[in-house]
Coordinates of C-alpha atoms in Angstrom, one line a residue:
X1 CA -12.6 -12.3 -22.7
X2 CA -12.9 -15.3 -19.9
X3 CA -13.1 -17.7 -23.0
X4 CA -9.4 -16.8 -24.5
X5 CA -6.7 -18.3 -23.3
X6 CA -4.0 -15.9 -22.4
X7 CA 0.0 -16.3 -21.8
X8 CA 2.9 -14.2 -20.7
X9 CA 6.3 -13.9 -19.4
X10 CA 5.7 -14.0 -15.5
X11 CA 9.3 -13.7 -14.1
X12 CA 11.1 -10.1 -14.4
X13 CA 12.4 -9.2 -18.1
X14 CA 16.1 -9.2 -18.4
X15 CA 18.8 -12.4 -18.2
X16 CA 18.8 -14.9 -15.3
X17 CA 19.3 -18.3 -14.6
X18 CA 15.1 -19.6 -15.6
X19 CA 12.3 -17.8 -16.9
X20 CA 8.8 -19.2 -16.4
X21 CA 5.9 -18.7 -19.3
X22 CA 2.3 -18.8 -17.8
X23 CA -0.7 -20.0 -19.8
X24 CA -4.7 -19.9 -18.3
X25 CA -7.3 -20.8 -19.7
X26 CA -9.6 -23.7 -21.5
X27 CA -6.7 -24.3 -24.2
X28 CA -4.0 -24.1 -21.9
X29 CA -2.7 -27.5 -21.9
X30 CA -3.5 -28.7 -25.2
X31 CA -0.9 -25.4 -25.9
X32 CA 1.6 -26.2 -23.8
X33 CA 2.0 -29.7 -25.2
X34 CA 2.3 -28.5 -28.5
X35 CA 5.4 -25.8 -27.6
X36 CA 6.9 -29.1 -25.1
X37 CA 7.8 -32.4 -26.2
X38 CA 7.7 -34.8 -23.4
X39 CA 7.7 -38.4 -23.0
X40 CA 4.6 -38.8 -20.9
X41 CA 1.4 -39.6 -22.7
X42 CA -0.3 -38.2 -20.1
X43 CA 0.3 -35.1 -18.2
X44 CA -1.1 -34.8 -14.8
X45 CA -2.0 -32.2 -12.3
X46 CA 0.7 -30.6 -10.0
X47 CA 3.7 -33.1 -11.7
X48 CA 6.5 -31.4 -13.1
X49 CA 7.5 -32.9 -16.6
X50 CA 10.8 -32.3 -18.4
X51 CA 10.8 -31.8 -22.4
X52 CA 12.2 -30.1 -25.6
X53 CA 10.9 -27.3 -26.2
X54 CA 9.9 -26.6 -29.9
X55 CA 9.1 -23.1 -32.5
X56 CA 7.8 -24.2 -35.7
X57 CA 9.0 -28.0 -34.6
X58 CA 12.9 -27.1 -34.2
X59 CA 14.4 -27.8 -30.6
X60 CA 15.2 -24.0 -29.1
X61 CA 15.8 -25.1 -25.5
X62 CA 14.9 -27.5 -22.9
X63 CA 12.2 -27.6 -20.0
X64 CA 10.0 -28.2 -17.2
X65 CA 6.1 -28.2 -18.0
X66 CA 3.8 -28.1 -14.9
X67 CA 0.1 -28.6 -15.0
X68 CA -2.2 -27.1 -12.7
X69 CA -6.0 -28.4 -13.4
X70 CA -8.7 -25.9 -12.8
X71 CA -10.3 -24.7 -9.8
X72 CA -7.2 -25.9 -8.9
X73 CA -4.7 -22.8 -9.6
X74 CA -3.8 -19.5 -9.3
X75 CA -6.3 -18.2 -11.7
X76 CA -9.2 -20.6 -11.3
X77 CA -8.7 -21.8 -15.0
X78 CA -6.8 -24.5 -16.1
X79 CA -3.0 -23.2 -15.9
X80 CA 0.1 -24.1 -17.6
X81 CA 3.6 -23.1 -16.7
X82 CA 6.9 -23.5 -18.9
X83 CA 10.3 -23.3 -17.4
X84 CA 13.3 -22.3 -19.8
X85 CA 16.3 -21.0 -19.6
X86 CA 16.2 -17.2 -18.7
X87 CA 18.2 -15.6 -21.5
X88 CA 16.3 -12.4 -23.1
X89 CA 15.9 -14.2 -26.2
X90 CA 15.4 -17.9 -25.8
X91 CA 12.8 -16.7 -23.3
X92 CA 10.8 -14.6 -25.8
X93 CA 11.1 -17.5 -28.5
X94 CA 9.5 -19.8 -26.2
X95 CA 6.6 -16.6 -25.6
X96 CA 6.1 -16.5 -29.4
X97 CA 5.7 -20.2 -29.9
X98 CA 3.5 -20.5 -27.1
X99 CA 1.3 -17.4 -28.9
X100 CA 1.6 -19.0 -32.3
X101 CA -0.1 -22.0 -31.0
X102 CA -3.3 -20.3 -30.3
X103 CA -2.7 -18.2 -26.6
X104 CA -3.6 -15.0 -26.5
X105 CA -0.7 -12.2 -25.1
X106 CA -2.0 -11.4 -21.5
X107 CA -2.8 -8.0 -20.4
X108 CA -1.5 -6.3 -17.6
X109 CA -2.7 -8.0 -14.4
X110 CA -4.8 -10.4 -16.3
X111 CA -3.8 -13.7 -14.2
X112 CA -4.8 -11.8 -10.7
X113 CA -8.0 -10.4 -12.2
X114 CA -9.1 -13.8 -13.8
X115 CA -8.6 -14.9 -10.5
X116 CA -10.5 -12.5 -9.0
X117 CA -13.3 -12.5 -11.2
X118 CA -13.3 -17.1 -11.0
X119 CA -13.6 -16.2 -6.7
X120 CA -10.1 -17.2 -5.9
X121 CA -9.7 -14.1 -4.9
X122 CA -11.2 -10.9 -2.7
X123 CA -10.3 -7.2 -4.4
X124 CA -8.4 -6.3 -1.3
X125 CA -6.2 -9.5 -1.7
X126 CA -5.1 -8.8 -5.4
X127 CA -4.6 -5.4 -4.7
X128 CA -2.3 -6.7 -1.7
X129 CA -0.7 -9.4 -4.5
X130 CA 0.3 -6.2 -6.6
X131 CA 1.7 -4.5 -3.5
X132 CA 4.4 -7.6 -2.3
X133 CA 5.4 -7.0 -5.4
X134 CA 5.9 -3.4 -5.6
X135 CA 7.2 -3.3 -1.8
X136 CA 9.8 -1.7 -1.2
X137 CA 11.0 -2.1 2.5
X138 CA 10.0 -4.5 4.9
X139 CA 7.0 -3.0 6.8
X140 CA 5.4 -2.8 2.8
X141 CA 6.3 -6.7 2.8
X142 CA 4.6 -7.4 6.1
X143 CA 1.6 -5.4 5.4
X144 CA 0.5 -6.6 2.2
X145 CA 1.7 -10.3 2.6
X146 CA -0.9 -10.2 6.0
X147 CA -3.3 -8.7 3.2
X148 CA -2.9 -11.2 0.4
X149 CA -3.5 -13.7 3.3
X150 CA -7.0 -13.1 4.1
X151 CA -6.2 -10.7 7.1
X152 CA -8.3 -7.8 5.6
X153 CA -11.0 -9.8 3.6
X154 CA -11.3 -11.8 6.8
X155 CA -12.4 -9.2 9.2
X156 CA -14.5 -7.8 6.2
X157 CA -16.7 -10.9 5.7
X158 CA -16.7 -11.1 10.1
X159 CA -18.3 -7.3 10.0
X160 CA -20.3 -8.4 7.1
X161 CA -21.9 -11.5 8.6
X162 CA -22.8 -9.4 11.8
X163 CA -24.8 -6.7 9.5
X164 CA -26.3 -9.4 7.5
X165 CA -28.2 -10.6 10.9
X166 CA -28.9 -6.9 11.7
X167 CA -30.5 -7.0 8.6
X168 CA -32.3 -10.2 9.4
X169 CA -33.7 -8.8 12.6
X170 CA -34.9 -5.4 11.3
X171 CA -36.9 -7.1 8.2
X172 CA -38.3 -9.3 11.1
X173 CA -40.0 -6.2 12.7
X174 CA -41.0 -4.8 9.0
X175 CA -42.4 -7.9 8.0
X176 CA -44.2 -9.1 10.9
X177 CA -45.3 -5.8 12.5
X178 CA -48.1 -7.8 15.0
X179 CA -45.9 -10.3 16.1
X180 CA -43.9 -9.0 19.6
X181 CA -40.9 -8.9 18.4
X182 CA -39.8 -5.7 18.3
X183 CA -38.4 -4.8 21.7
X184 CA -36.3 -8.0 21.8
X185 CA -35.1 -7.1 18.4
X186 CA -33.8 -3.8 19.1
X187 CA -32.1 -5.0 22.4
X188 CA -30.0 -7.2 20.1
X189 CA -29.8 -4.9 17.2
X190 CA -27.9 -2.3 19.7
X191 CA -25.8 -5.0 21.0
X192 CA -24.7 -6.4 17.4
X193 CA -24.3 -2.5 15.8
X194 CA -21.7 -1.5 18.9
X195 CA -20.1 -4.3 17.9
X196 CA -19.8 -3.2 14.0
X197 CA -19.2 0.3 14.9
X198 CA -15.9 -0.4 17.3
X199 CA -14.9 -3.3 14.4
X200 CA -15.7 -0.4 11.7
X201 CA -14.1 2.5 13.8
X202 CA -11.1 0.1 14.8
X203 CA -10.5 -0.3 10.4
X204 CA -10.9 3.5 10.3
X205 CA -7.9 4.0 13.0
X206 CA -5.8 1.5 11.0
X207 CA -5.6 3.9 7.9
X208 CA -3.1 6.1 9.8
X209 CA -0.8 3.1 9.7
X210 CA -1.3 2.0 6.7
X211 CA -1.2 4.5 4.2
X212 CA 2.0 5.6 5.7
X213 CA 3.4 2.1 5.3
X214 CA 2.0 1.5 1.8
X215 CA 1.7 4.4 0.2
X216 CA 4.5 6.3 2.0
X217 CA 4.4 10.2 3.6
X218 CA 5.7 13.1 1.7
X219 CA 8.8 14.2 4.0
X220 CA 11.0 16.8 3.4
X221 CA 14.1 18.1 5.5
X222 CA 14.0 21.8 5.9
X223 CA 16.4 23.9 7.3
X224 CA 19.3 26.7 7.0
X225 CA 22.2 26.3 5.4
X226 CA 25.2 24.2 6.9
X227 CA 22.5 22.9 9.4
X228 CA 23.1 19.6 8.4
X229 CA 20.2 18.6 6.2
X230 CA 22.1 16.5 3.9
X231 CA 23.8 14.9 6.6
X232 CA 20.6 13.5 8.2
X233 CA 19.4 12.6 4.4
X234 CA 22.7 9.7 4.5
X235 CA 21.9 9.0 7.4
X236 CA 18.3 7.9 6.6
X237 CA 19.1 6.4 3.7
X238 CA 22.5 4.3 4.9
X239 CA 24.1 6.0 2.2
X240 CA 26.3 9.0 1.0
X241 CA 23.7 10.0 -1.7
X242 CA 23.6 14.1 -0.7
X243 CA 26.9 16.2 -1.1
X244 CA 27.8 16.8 2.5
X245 CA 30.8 19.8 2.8
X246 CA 31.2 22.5 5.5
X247 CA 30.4 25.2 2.8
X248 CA 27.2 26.7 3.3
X249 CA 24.9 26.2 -0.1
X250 CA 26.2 23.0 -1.0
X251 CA 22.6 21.6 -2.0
X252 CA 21.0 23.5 -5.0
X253 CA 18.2 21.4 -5.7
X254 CA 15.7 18.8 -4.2
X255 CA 17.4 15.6 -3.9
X256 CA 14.6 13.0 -3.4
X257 CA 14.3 9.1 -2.2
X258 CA 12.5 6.4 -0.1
X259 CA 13.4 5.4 3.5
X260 CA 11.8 3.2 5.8
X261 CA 12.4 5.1 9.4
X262 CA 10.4 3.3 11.9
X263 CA 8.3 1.2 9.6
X264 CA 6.9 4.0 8.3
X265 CA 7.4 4.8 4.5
X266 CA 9.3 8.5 4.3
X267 CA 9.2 9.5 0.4
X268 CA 11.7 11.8 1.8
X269 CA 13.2 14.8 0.1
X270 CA 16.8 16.9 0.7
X271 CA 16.1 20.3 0.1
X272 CA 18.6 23.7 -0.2
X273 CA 18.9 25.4 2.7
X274 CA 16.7 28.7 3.3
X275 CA 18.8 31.8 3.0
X276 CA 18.7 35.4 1.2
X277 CA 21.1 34.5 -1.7
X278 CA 22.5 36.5 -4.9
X279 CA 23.4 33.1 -6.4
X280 CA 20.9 32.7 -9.1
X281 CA 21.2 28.4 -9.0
X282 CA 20.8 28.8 -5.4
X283 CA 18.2 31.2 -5.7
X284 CA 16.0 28.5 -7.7
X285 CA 17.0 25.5 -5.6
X286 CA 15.4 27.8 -2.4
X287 CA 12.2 28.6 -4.2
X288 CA 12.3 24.8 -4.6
X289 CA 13.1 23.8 -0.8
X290 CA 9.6 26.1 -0.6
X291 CA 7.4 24.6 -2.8
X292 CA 8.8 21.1 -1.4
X293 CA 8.0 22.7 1.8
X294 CA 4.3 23.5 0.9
X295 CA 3.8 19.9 -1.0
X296 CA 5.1 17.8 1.9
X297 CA 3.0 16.5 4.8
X298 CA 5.5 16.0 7.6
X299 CA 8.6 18.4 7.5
X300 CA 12.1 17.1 9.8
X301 CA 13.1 21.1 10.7
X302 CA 16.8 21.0 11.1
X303 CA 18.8 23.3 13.7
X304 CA 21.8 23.6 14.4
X305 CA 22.3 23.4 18.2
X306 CA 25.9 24.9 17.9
X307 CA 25.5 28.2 16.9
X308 CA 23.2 30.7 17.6
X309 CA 19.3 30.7 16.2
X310 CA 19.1 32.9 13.1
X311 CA 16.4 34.8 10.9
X312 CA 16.2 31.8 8.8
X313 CA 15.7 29.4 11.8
X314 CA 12.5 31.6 13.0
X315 CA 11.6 31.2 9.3
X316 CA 12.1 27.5 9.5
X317 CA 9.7 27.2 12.6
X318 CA 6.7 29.3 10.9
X319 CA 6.6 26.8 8.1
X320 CA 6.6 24.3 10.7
X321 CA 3.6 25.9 12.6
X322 CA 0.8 25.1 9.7
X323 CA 2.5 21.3 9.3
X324 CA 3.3 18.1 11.0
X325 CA 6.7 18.8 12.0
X326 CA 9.3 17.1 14.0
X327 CA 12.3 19.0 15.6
X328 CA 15.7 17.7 14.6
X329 CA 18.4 19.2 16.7
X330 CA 21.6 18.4 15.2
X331 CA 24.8 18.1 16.5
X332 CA 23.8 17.7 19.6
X333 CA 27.4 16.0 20.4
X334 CA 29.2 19.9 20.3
X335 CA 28.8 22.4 22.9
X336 CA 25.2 24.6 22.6
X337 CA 25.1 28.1 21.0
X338 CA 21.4 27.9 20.3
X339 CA 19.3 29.5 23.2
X340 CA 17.3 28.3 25.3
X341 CA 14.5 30.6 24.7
X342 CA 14.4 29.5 21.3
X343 CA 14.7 25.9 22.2
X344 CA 11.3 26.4 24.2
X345 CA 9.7 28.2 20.7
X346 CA 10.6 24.7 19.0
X347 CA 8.7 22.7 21.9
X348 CA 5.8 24.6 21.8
X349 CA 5.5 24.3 17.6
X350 CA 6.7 21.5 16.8
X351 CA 5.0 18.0 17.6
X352 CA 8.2 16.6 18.6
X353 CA 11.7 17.8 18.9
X354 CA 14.8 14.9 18.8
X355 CA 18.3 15.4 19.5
X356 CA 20.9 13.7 16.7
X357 CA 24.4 13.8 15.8
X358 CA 23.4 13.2 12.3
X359 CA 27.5 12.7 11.1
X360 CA 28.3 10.9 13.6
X361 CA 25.2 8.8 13.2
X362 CA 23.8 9.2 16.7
X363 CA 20.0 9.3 17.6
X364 CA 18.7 7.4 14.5
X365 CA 16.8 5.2 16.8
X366 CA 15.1 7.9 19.2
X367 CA 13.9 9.6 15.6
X368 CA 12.7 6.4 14.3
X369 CA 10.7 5.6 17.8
X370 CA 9.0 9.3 17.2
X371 CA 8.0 8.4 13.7
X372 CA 6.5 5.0 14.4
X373 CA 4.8 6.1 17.5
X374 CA 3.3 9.6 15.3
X375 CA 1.9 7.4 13.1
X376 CA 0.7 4.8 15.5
X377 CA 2.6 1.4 14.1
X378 CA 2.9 0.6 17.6
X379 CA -0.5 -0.1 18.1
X380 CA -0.6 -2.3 14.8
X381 CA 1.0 -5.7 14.2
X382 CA 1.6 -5.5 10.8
X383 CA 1.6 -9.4 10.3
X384 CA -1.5 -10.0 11.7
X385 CA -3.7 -7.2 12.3
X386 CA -6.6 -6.0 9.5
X387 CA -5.1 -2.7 8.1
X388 CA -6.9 -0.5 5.2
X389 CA -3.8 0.8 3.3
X390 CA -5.7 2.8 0.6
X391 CA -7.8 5.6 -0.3
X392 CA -10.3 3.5 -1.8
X393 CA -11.0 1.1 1.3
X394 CA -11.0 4.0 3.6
X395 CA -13.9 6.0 2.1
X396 CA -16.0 2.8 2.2
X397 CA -15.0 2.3 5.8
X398 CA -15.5 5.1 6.4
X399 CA -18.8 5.9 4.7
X400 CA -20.1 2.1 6.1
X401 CA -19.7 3.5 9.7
X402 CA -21.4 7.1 8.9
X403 CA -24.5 4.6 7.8
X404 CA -23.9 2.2 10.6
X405 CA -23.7 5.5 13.0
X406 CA -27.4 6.8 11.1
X407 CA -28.7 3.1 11.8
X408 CA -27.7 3.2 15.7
X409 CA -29.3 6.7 16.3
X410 CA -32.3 6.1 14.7
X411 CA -32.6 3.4 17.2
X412 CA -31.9 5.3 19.9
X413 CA -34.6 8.0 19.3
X414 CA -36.9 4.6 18.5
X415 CA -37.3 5.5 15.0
X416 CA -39.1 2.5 13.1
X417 CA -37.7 -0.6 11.8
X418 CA -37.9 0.6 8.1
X419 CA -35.5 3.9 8.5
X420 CA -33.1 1.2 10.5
X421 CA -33.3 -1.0 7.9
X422 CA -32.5 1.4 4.8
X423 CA -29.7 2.6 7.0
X424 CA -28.2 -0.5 7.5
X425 CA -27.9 -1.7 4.0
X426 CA -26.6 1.3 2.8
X427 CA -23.5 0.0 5.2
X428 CA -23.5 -2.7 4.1
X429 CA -23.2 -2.0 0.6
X430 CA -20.6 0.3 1.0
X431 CA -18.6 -2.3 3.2
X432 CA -19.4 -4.5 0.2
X433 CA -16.9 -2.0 -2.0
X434 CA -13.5 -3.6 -0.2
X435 CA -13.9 -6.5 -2.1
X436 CA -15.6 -5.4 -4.5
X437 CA -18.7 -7.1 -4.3
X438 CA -20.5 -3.9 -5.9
X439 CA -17.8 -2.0 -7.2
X440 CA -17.7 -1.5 -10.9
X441 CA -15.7 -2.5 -14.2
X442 CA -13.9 1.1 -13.9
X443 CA -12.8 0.4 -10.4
X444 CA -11.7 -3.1 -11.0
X445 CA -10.1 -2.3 -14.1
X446 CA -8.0 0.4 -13.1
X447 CA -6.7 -1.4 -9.7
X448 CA -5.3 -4.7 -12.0
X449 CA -3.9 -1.9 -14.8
X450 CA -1.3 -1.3 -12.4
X451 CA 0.3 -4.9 -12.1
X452 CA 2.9 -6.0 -14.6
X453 CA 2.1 -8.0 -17.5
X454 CA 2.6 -12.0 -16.3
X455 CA 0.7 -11.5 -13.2

């Protein structure tokens, strides 16, 4: 409940150097004072006051108390923050005294959904607030720092404001039917919707980008034995994470991690190489590489350009047909056994075909260029462009432009104002569902369940 006041832990759990206790809500600072002991008599906004900090009236550590005086905060409420020391247990004894004085513990998310619901705050931009935290490589950071800007909720409310005077113009011609209005009105009604439907089509292009930024692409690395799958996994990552050996078989299972390879997000997977084997361990860890295989939505296909092409490389490039693929021809720095016949099979399958030395490091840079440009970060600036990173603001893009694209045909064909109209707002309330100016307690509720407690 908005009338509680509500406090948690807000820096990560474990020992450091500080630890910060936040408190929102009506009560907050009459709280606060109670758990510090300052000398001011009066605490103002946005000062930073040192104090002892009590339990039950004894002294367990010593402080900084901040005040921020509502609308004047994070959450809209009246917000308190206690700076302690950051040792496990001095920091939860400063928790409990703050909870003993009346707070409430906070839920998970609750500080970014109270300011959400008090209109500090768009859905899109706390959903970005979660994601800085949660990023994991720079392009994440970029992305949903530009997000919890304004960058998305910006060019929402822009597209918004546009189909708000569509609107305006189409209830002109329902309303006043003998008034001559109605040519003029449609003249500007075309010229305002192209403008909605490039801004609406231009978010819907973004999602490419996005989702594999933010959410990341399934990847795995698919190849024959010895081929040097697991050599191309360290090189990824920067690290000797996979077993790398000139015996053939020397990955059994699925090895899985994240790598950021051209901005893009690879939630990339080392699998076993594909062989006929009597090995039963081996045997399992192939089935594996398959289902990885069938699970994954971009495959790196890995051949080895010094020996000759194999049953299991032809079985390699089938999978490859039905799949976003890229070529990786490794070892590129030894003399060629693979022919050149084959070669061609792998240009015409595959969407791309790179040549690395994946030991020796070489051709990182060419196979990061291909990834970025397959996923089109080169058209996006991920710092200042509007970007649509999930599921949930795609569909109402996209169903907002179906609606706008009903609302411009029935234009076209001179179809009357009403039928415009109806199509129109439909748009607009599903554009509405970014930030959540419609959506519902489910949707809001289980976007904030997935921040930490404290924020």
């Amino acid at each position: 409940m908005l009338n509680e006041t509500i406090a948690a832990v807000s820096t990560a759990r474990g020992k450091g150097g500080v630890a910060v206790i936040r408190i929102s809500g009506d009560n907050a600072l009459e709280i606060a004072r109670r758990v510090v002991r300052t000398k001011a008599e009066n605490i103002e906004p946005r000062k930073c006051y040192y104090g002892e900090i009590l339990r039950d009236g004894d002294i367990i550590d010593d402080g900084i108390l901040t005040y921020f005086k509502s609308p004047a905060s994070f959450t809209g409420e009246d917000v308190c923050e206690i700076c302690c020391h950051g040792g496990i247990y001095v920091t939860q004894a400063v928790l409990e005294s703050v909870l003993s004085c009346g707070a409430k513990m906070a839920g998970a998310g609750e500080f970014t959904k109270r300011a959400y619901i008090n209109g500090k705050l768009t859905l899109s931009r706390a959903e970005a607030v979660g994601n800085v935290i949660d990023a994991k490589t720079d392009s994440q950071l970029r992305l949903s720092s530009s997000q919890a800007r304004g960058t998305l909720s910006n060019k929402i409310s822009a597209i918004r404001e546009k189909m708000l005077g569509l609107i305006a113009h189409a209830y002109a011609t329902v309303d006043y039917p003998d008034e001559d209005i109605e040519d003029v009105a449609r003249g500007e009604m075309t010229k305002a919707l192209d403008f909605v439907l490039g801004e609406l089509k231009s978010l819907k292009r973004s999602y490419r980008a996005g989702r594999a930024v933010c959410e990341g692409i399934k990847t795995a690395i698919i190849g024959k034995p010895n081929a040097g799958k697991s050599s191309l996994y360290n090189m990824l990552l920067g690290e000797n994470l996979a077993i790398v050996t000139d015996i053939a078989g020397t990955t059994r299972d699925v090895i899985e991690h994240t790598a950021s390879l051209g901005g893009v997000t690879l939630n990339l997977a080392d699998t076993a190489g594909i062989r006929d084997s009597l090995d039963t361990v081996e045997k399992i860890g192939i089935e594996r590489a398959k289902e990885k295989i069938s699970d994954s939505e971009l495959l790196f296909c890995v051949f080895d350009q010094s020996v000759p092409e194999t049953d299991e490389d032809q079985y390699i490039l089938d999978c490859a047909a039905d799949k976003s693929a890229i070529a990786i021809i490794n070892k590129a720095d030894t003399s060629r056994g693979i022919s050149q016949e084959f070669l061609q099979k792998i240009g015409t399958t595959c969407l791309k075909t790179v040549y690395i030395s994946a030991r020796n490091c070489q051709g990182y840079d060419l196979l990061a260029d291909t990834v970025k440009e397959l996923y089109e970060l080169g058209e996006i600036d991920l710092s200042s462009d509007a970007v649509i990173s999930n599921a949930r603001q795609f569909s109402s893009v996209n169903l907002a432009l179906e609606e706008a694209e009903c609302a411009k045909e029935a234009l076209e064909f001179g179809q009357t104002p009403d039928i415009v109209l109806f199509a129109l707002e439909k748009a607009l309330s599903n554009l509405d569902m970014i930030d959540a100016r419609e959506a519902s307690e489910e949707i809001v509720s289980t976007i904030f369940s997935r921040f930490c407690v404290g924020k």
